[in-house]
Amino acid sequence: MAFLIVYVPFAIWWGEMEGDIAMEEWKDSNHRGADYLMTMPMQNFLADAFPPPELLEGEGGFEKHGLSVAVGSPPPTPPPPEDGCSPLPLTPQFGQKFGSGGGGGGGSLADRRARGGFSNVARISVPYNQPVADVSSAGAPSPYVTIPPGLSPTTLLESPVFFSNAMGQASPTTGKLHMLGGANDSNPIRFESPPIEEGSGAFSFKPLNLASSQYAAAEKTKSLPNNQHQSLPISVKTEATSIQTAQDEAAANQLMQPQFNGGKRSRAAPDNGGDGEGQPVEGDAKADSSSGAAAVAVVAAAAAAVAEDGYSWRKYGQKQVKHSEYPRSYYKCTHASCAVKKKVERSHEGHVTEIIYKGTHNHPKPAASRRPPVHPPPPSPATTTTTPLPPGDAQADHAPDGGGGSTPVGAGQAGAEWHNGGVVGGEGLVDATSSPSVPGELCESTASMQVHEGAAAAQLGESPEGVDVTSAVSDEVDRDDKATHVLPLAAAAADGESDELERKRRSHTHQYHCPLCSFHGIAREIV
DNA sequence: AGCCTTTGACCAGCG
DNA sequence: TCGCTGGTCAAAGGC
């Protein structure tokens, strides 16, 4: 089946967060490829959201604002985030023993290796440490985040994750671009319906950088003036079996707001692989966020949405997969008649590197009641600061349940500051601002995150700070899971994968930055 | 008591 | 047919 893949990169901001976040690199102007195929039947959602490739290319590529989303298969149902909390990955999975490999405990050597978890260690840092600048320059592919089935591409696109505010920056993905046309004329990209083909779309977000780890971050901070953030790659993929309709939007809407209210996390830990799921971004966000409370909320919601879909999930397995550095956790929707499943890969640090949804929820999200109560975020000092929170620490609560976590706490309240990757193309920033709270999964440091109202401001006419959204069109052709699989940017770069691959990967991508949390997100279209 | 996570084992697909 | 790999099951235990 087709997948909707979303890559959400986490980035860590080093140094100033100001609006400067230039995501330049993100865009890959050259590669849009003819491949830009949006074959998914998601047209419904995406139609507006994605600009035609041509448009994108206008600027050498893609970088226009907005996300590009590829929809592969039937649009996933957008799960409204219910739980207010998004789980943050607090607990690294380092010593964790990974689920049984096929062989189970006694299993084959391979299994043992996999389970050993040892292997992971070596690999862990790779993706995260790379400085953004490098990445961008390198064109490193970013990791992705998959969009939950519950979320419709549209939702994602509009979600705060990608855009600073609910209003949503105009972006191909958001589908709002077309609306913004006037405002953002500068943007090359307009959202006319992008060429989307049914059946094969893929929507993905990739994490750009990899320096998610605090450790690395700390060091880099000093050294990297410009490269202020490192990102952690997160990919989210969704395989949707059915098409979503209004439901998605509704869900999206729900995600946007309610979530933030909840303070308490639900138990379920959706994305987390069981580790802690994300915790709602609380706290700090508020500090600065004041400026964009609303926007923040939205953003957070979006983030949450990505990270958590608002549904309740039960983890039924974990396993180290060969192609992935990190263990993959398997979740099922706890709803009686719902067969939706999702696979979540988390880094040892607890960052979600990839989420793959399979199926579509055939039921409404869990009652709001489950949403975590809002926890007042502890004021975090460094709201804007780059100091990355320790993965675990930052989060106040994580909202576990799949849905759970959808939102982080107070997301609305929390003001996590997000920057969307500006258009790399060098165009003006599109600001999107970020969301206050990001689901832990997506953003570890959510607590500290603040939201810039950039996006909102943008709409308002204010210039967004640092939020850049980049979109690129890519040639990407991969459809299968592997194809969708996200490689850490750093790794990719290091590996020296062909430029093309990276280009492809980056194509149709949009970047997002969260100054505080280092969350970088990239949406990528996969055909 | 219910729900969830953990994790070894089992199963199916593929080369 | 075998081995590898990914996905799922289910017992045990925790909250």
mmCIF file of N, CA and C (backbone and C1' of nucleotides) in Angstrom, chain A residues 89-101 110-124 269-277 315-321 325-331 344-351, chain B residues 5-8, chain C residues 8-9:
data_model
loop_
_atom_site.group_PDB
_atom_site.id
_atom_site.type_symbol
_atom_site.label_atom_id
_atom_site.label_comp_id
_atom_site.label_asym_id
_atom_site.label_seq_id
_atom_site.Cartn_x
_atom_site.Cartn_y
_atom_site.Cartn_z
ATOM 1 N N PRO A 89 10.560 11.536 24.360
ATOM 2 C CA PRO A 89 11.433 10.425 24.599
ATOM 3 C C PRO A 89 12.333 10.784 25.707
ATOM 4 N N LEU A 90 12.030 10.337 26.810
ATOM 5 C CA LEU A 90 12.907 10.667 27.871
ATOM 6 C C LEU A 90 13.959 9.652 28.020
ATOM 7 N N THR A 91 13.563 8.492 27.913
ATOM 8 C CA THR A 91 14.488 7.477 28.195
ATOM 9 C C THR A 91 15.182 6.960 27.020
ATOM 10 N N PRO A 92 16.374 7.047 27.072
ATOM 11 C CA PRO A 92 17.161 6.553 25.981
ATOM 12 C C PRO A 92 17.032 5.085 26.009
ATOM 13 N N GLN A 93 17.172 4.534 24.918
ATOM 14 C CA GLN A 93 17.026 3.131 24.939
ATOM 15 C C GLN A 93 18.314 2.434 24.941
ATOM 16 N N PHE A 94 19.254 3.037 25.357
ATOM 17 C CA PHE A 94 20.513 2.403 25.254
ATOM 18 C C PHE A 94 20.531 1.026 25.741
ATOM 19 N N GLY A 95 20.625 0.718 26.722
ATOM 20 C CA GLY A 95 20.853 -0.660 27.073
ATOM 21 C C GLY A 95 19.729 -1.534 26.781
ATOM 22 N N GLN A 96 18.796 -0.955 26.228
ATOM 23 C CA GLN A 96 17.641 -1.738 26.043
ATOM 24 C C GLN A 96 17.853 -2.965 25.227
ATOM 25 N N LYS A 97 17.154 -3.898 25.576
ATOM 26 C CA LYS A 97 17.302 -5.100 24.825
ATOM 27 C C LYS A 97 16.233 -5.040 23.807
ATOM 28 N N PHE A 98 16.530 -5.250 22.633
ATOM 29 C CA PHE A 98 15.502 -5.104 21.677
ATOM 30 C C PHE A 98 14.776 -6.344 21.488
ATOM 31 N N GLY A 99 13.625 -6.156 21.142
ATOM 32 C CA GLY A 99 12.703 -7.239 21.002
ATOM 33 C C GLY A 99 13.261 -8.365 20.270
ATOM 34 N N SER A 100 12.531 -9.262 20.250
ATOM 35 C CA SER A 100 13.010 -10.440 19.707
ATOM 36 C C SER A 100 13.185 -10.276 18.301
ATOM 37 N N GLY A 101 14.109 -10.778 17.859
ATOM 38 C CA GLY A 101 14.276 -10.754 16.459
ATOM 39 C C GLY A 101 13.597 -11.931 16.124
ATOM 40 N N ALA A 110 22.028 -13.209 14.341
ATOM 41 C CA ALA A 110 21.555 -11.910 13.903
ATOM 42 C C ALA A 110 20.634 -11.368 14.945
ATOM 43 N N ASP A 111 19.792 -12.194 15.395
ATOM 44 C CA ASP A 111 18.825 -11.715 16.349
ATOM 45 C C ASP A 111 19.547 -11.223 17.560
ATOM 46 N N ARG A 112 20.460 -12.017 17.965
ATOM 47 C CA ARG A 112 21.141 -11.621 19.155
ATOM 48 C C ARG A 112 21.790 -10.310 18.953
ATOM 49 N N ARG A 113 22.330 -10.167 17.791
ATOM 50 C CA ARG A 113 22.993 -8.907 17.559
ATOM 51 C C ARG A 113 22.006 -7.812 17.699
ATOM 52 N N ALA A 114 20.925 -8.048 17.080
ATOM 53 C CA ALA A 114 19.929 -7.006 17.060
ATOM 54 C C ALA A 114 19.538 -6.686 18.458
ATOM 55 N N ARG A 115 19.276 -7.694 19.174
ATOM 56 C CA ARG A 115 18.809 -7.432 20.497
ATOM 57 C C ARG A 115 19.855 -6.844 21.354
ATOM 58 N N GLY A 116 20.998 -7.177 21.035
ATOM 59 C CA GLY A 116 22.062 -6.733 21.902
ATOM 60 C C GLY A 116 22.012 -5.273 22.118
ATOM 61 N N GLY A 117 21.598 -4.611 21.186
ATOM 62 C CA GLY A 117 21.485 -3.196 21.383
ATOM 63 C C GLY A 117 22.836 -2.606 21.313
ATOM 64 N N PHE A 118 23.741 -3.401 21.351
ATOM 65 C CA PHE A 118 25.085 -2.897 21.341
ATOM 66 C C PHE A 118 25.343 -2.219 20.062
ATOM 67 N N SER A 119 24.906 -2.829 19.087
ATOM 68 C CA SER A 119 25.234 -2.295 17.791
ATOM 69 C C SER A 119 24.781 -0.875 17.717
ATOM 70 N N ASN A 120 23.747 -0.633 18.350
ATOM 71 C CA ASN A 120 23.190 0.670 18.223
ATOM 72 C C ASN A 120 24.120 1.714 18.699
ATOM 73 N N VAL A 121 24.760 1.404 19.688
ATOM 74 C CA VAL A 121 25.547 2.410 20.305
ATOM 75 C C VAL A 121 26.491 3.043 19.353
ATOM 76 N N ALA A 122 27.122 2.252 18.653
ATOM 77 C CA ALA A 122 28.093 2.804 17.761
ATOM 78 C C ALA A 122 27.456 3.750 16.793
ATOM 79 N N ARG A 123 26.364 3.360 16.364
ATOM 80 C CA ARG A 123 25.765 4.138 15.339
ATOM 81 C C ARG A 123 25.054 5.366 15.813
ATOM 82 N N ILE A 124 24.725 5.389 16.985
ATOM 83 C CA ILE A 124 23.847 6.432 17.447
ATOM 84 C C ILE A 124 24.214 7.816 17.071
ATOM 85 N N ALA A 269 1.955 5.240 25.329
ATOM 86 C CA ALA A 269 3.032 5.933 24.752
ATOM 87 C C ALA A 269 3.064 5.591 23.355
ATOM 88 N N PRO A 270 2.521 6.321 22.645
ATOM 89 C CA PRO A 270 2.401 6.029 21.264
ATOM 90 C C PRO A 270 3.695 5.972 20.602
ATOM 91 N N ASP A 271 4.220 6.974 20.347
ATOM 92 C CA ASP A 271 5.341 6.918 19.519
ATOM 93 C C ASP A 271 6.537 6.513 20.211
ATOM 94 N N ASN A 272 6.579 6.609 21.377
ATOM 95 C CA ASN A 272 7.784 6.398 22.002
ATOM 96 C C ASN A 272 8.047 5.049 21.885
ATOM 97 N N GLY A 273 8.601 4.554 21.649
ATOM 98 C CA GLY A 273 8.683 3.177 21.612
ATOM 99 C C GLY A 273 8.568 2.685 22.888
ATOM 100 N N GLY A 274 7.736 3.199 23.611
ATOM 101 C CA GLY A 274 7.626 2.679 24.902
ATOM 102 C C GLY A 274 8.494 3.403 25.796
ATOM 103 N N ASP A 275 9.346 4.087 25.387
ATOM 104 C CA ASP A 275 10.225 4.756 26.268
ATOM 105 C C ASP A 275 9.475 5.848 26.773
ATOM 106 N N GLY A 276 9.701 6.733 27.042
ATOM 107 C CA GLY A 276 8.747 7.681 27.419
ATOM 108 C C GLY A 276 8.312 8.273 26.279
ATOM 109 N N GLU A 277 7.153 8.408 26.195
ATOM 110 C CA GLU A 277 6.797 9.027 25.034
ATOM 111 C C GLU A 277 7.022 10.386 25.198
ATOM 112 N N LYS A 315 1.599 -0.935 22.658
ATOM 113 C CA LYS A 315 2.816 -1.453 22.067
ATOM 114 C C LYS A 315 2.766 -2.974 22.125
ATOM 115 N N TYR A 316 2.979 -3.581 21.039
ATOM 116 C CA TYR A 316 2.912 -5.035 21.053
ATOM 117 C C TYR A 316 4.220 -5.676 20.643
ATOM 118 N N GLY A 317 5.161 -4.887 20.419
ATOM 119 C CA GLY A 317 6.428 -5.502 20.056
ATOM 120 C C GLY A 317 7.520 -4.493 19.807
ATOM 121 N N GLN A 318 8.687 -4.926 19.916
ATOM 122 C CA GLN A 318 9.813 -4.052 19.623
ATOM 123 C C GLN A 318 10.882 -4.922 19.025
ATOM 124 N N LYS A 319 11.526 -4.383 18.089
ATOM 125 C CA LYS A 319 12.531 -5.190 17.430
ATOM 126 C C LYS A 319 13.571 -4.321 16.765
ATOM 127 N N GLN A 320 14.731 -4.824 16.718
ATOM 128 C CA GLN A 320 15.784 -4.101 16.045
ATOM 129 C C GLN A 320 15.731 -4.553 14.603
ATOM 130 N N VAL A 321 15.517 -3.622 13.757
ATOM 131 C CA VAL A 321 15.474 -4.008 12.360
ATOM 132 C C VAL A 321 16.815 -3.757 11.734
ATOM 133 N N GLU A 325 19.143 1.851 12.467
ATOM 134 C CA GLU A 325 20.070 1.893 13.574
ATOM 135 C C GLU A 325 19.350 1.709 14.874
ATOM 136 N N TYR A 326 18.156 2.105 14.880
ATOM 137 C CA TYR A 326 17.401 2.100 16.124
ATOM 138 C C TYR A 326 16.334 1.028 16.184
ATOM 139 N N PRO A 327 15.979 0.689 17.336
ATOM 140 C CA PRO A 327 14.950 -0.331 17.508
ATOM 141 C C PRO A 327 13.609 0.173 17.014
ATOM 142 N N ARG A 328 12.857 -0.692 16.527
ATOM 143 C CA ARG A 328 11.544 -0.293 16.035
ATOM 144 C C ARG A 328 10.485 -0.846 16.979
ATOM 145 N N SER A 329 9.593 0.012 17.324
ATOM 146 C CA SER A 329 8.522 -0.415 18.218
ATOM 147 C C SER A 329 7.238 -0.544 17.416
ATOM 148 N N TYR A 330 6.457 -1.490 17.748
ATOM 149 C CA TYR A 330 5.211 -1.722 17.031
ATOM 150 C C TYR A 330 4.036 -1.405 17.931
ATOM 151 N N TYR A 331 3.146 -0.641 17.397
ATOM 152 C CA TYR A 331 1.975 -0.250 18.177
ATOM 153 C C TYR A 331 0.689 -0.569 17.433
ATOM 154 N N VAL A 344 7.374 2.698 15.199
ATOM 155 C CA VAL A 344 8.134 3.875 15.604
ATOM 156 C C VAL A 344 9.580 3.509 15.856
ATOM 157 N N GLU A 345 10.436 4.258 15.289
ATOM 158 C CA GLU A 345 11.852 4.015 15.547
ATOM 159 C C GLU A 345 12.384 5.170 16.363
ATOM 160 N N ARG A 346 13.058 4.828 17.369
ATOM 161 C CA ARG A 346 13.609 5.864 18.212
ATOM 162 C C ARG A 346 15.078 5.724 18.340
ATOM 163 N N SER A 347 15.689 6.842 18.447
ATOM 164 C CA SER A 347 17.121 6.803 18.624
ATOM 165 C C SER A 347 17.377 6.432 20.053
ATOM 166 N N HIS A 348 18.570 6.158 20.325
ATOM 167 C CA HIS A 348 18.900 5.779 21.685
ATOM 168 C C HIS A 348 18.625 6.933 22.593
ATOM 169 N N GLU A 349 18.741 8.046 22.034
ATOM 170 C CA GLU A 349 18.512 9.209 22.868
ATOM 171 C C GLU A 349 17.054 9.426 23.110
ATOM 172 N N GLY A 350 16.289 8.700 22.446
ATOM 173 C CA GLY A 350 14.865 8.848 22.649
ATOM 174 C C GLY A 350 14.199 9.669 21.574
ATOM 175 N N HIS A 351 14.944 10.048 20.613
ATOM 176 C CA HIS A 351 14.346 10.844 19.554
ATOM 177 C C HIS A 351 13.635 9.905 18.605
ATOM 178 P P DT B 5 2.193 1.018 25.982
ATOM 179 O "O5'" DT B 5 3.402 0.272 26.701
ATOM 180 C "C5'" DT B 5 3.970 0.863 27.875
ATOM 181 C "C4'" DT B 5 5.069 -0.038 28.413
ATOM 182 C "C3'" DT B 5 6.153 -0.394 27.396
ATOM 183 O "O3'" DT B 5 7.417 -0.265 28.014
ATOM 184 C "C1'" DT B 5 5.189 -2.369 28.301
ATOM 185 P P DT B 6 8.673 -0.448 27.174
ATOM 186 O "O5'" DT B 6 9.116 -1.956 27.497
ATOM 187 C "C5'" DT B 6 9.287 -2.343 28.854
ATOM 188 C "C4'" DT B 6 9.580 -3.824 28.933
ATOM 189 C "C3'" DT B 6 10.633 -4.322 27.941
ATOM 190 O "O3'" DT B 6 11.605 -5.077 28.645
ATOM 191 C "C1'" DT B 6 8.702 -5.674 27.844
ATOM 192 P P DT B 7 12.963 -5.394 27.997
ATOM 193 O "O5'" DT B 7 12.688 -6.828 27.361
ATOM 194 C "C5'" DT B 7 12.204 -7.865 28.197
ATOM 195 C "C4'" DT B 7 11.871 -9.073 27.352
ATOM 196 C "C3'" DT B 7 12.812 -9.296 26.162
ATOM 197 O "O3'" DT B 7 13.083 -10.670 26.045
ATOM 198 C "C1'" DT B 7 10.600 -9.297 25.441
ATOM 199 P P DG B 8 14.551 -11.093 25.665
ATOM 200 O "O5'" DG B 8 14.344 -12.663 25.402
ATOM 201 C "C5'" DG B 8 13.762 -13.448 26.417
ATOM 202 C "C4'" DG B 8 12.788 -14.444 25.826
ATOM 203 C "C3'" DG B 8 13.354 -15.242 24.653
ATOM 204 O "O3'" DG B 8 12.979 -16.614 24.792
ATOM 205 C "C1'" DG B 8 11.377 -14.110 23.974
ATOM 206 P P DT C 8 2.628 -6.285 12.061
ATOM 207 O "O5'" DT C 8 2.431 -7.519 13.043
ATOM 208 C "C5'" DT C 8 2.064 -8.783 12.482
ATOM 209 C "C4'" DT C 8 2.016 -9.837 13.557
ATOM 210 C "C3'" DT C 8 1.190 -9.484 14.789
ATOM 211 O "O3'" DT C 8 0.181 -10.466 14.959
ATOM 212 C "C1'" DT C 8 3.308 -10.360 15.410
ATOM 213 P P DC C 9 -0.804 -10.360 16.120
ATOM 214 O "O5'" DC C 9 -0.252 -11.488 17.112
ATOM 215 C "C5'" DC C 9 0.037 -12.783 16.586
ATOM 216 C "C4'" DC C 9 0.550 -13.683 17.680
ATOM 217 C "C3'" DC C 9 -0.272 -13.642 18.971
ATOM 218 O "O3'" DC C 9 -0.525 -14.957 19.419
ATOM 219 C "C1'" DC C 9 2.022 -13.170 19.437
#
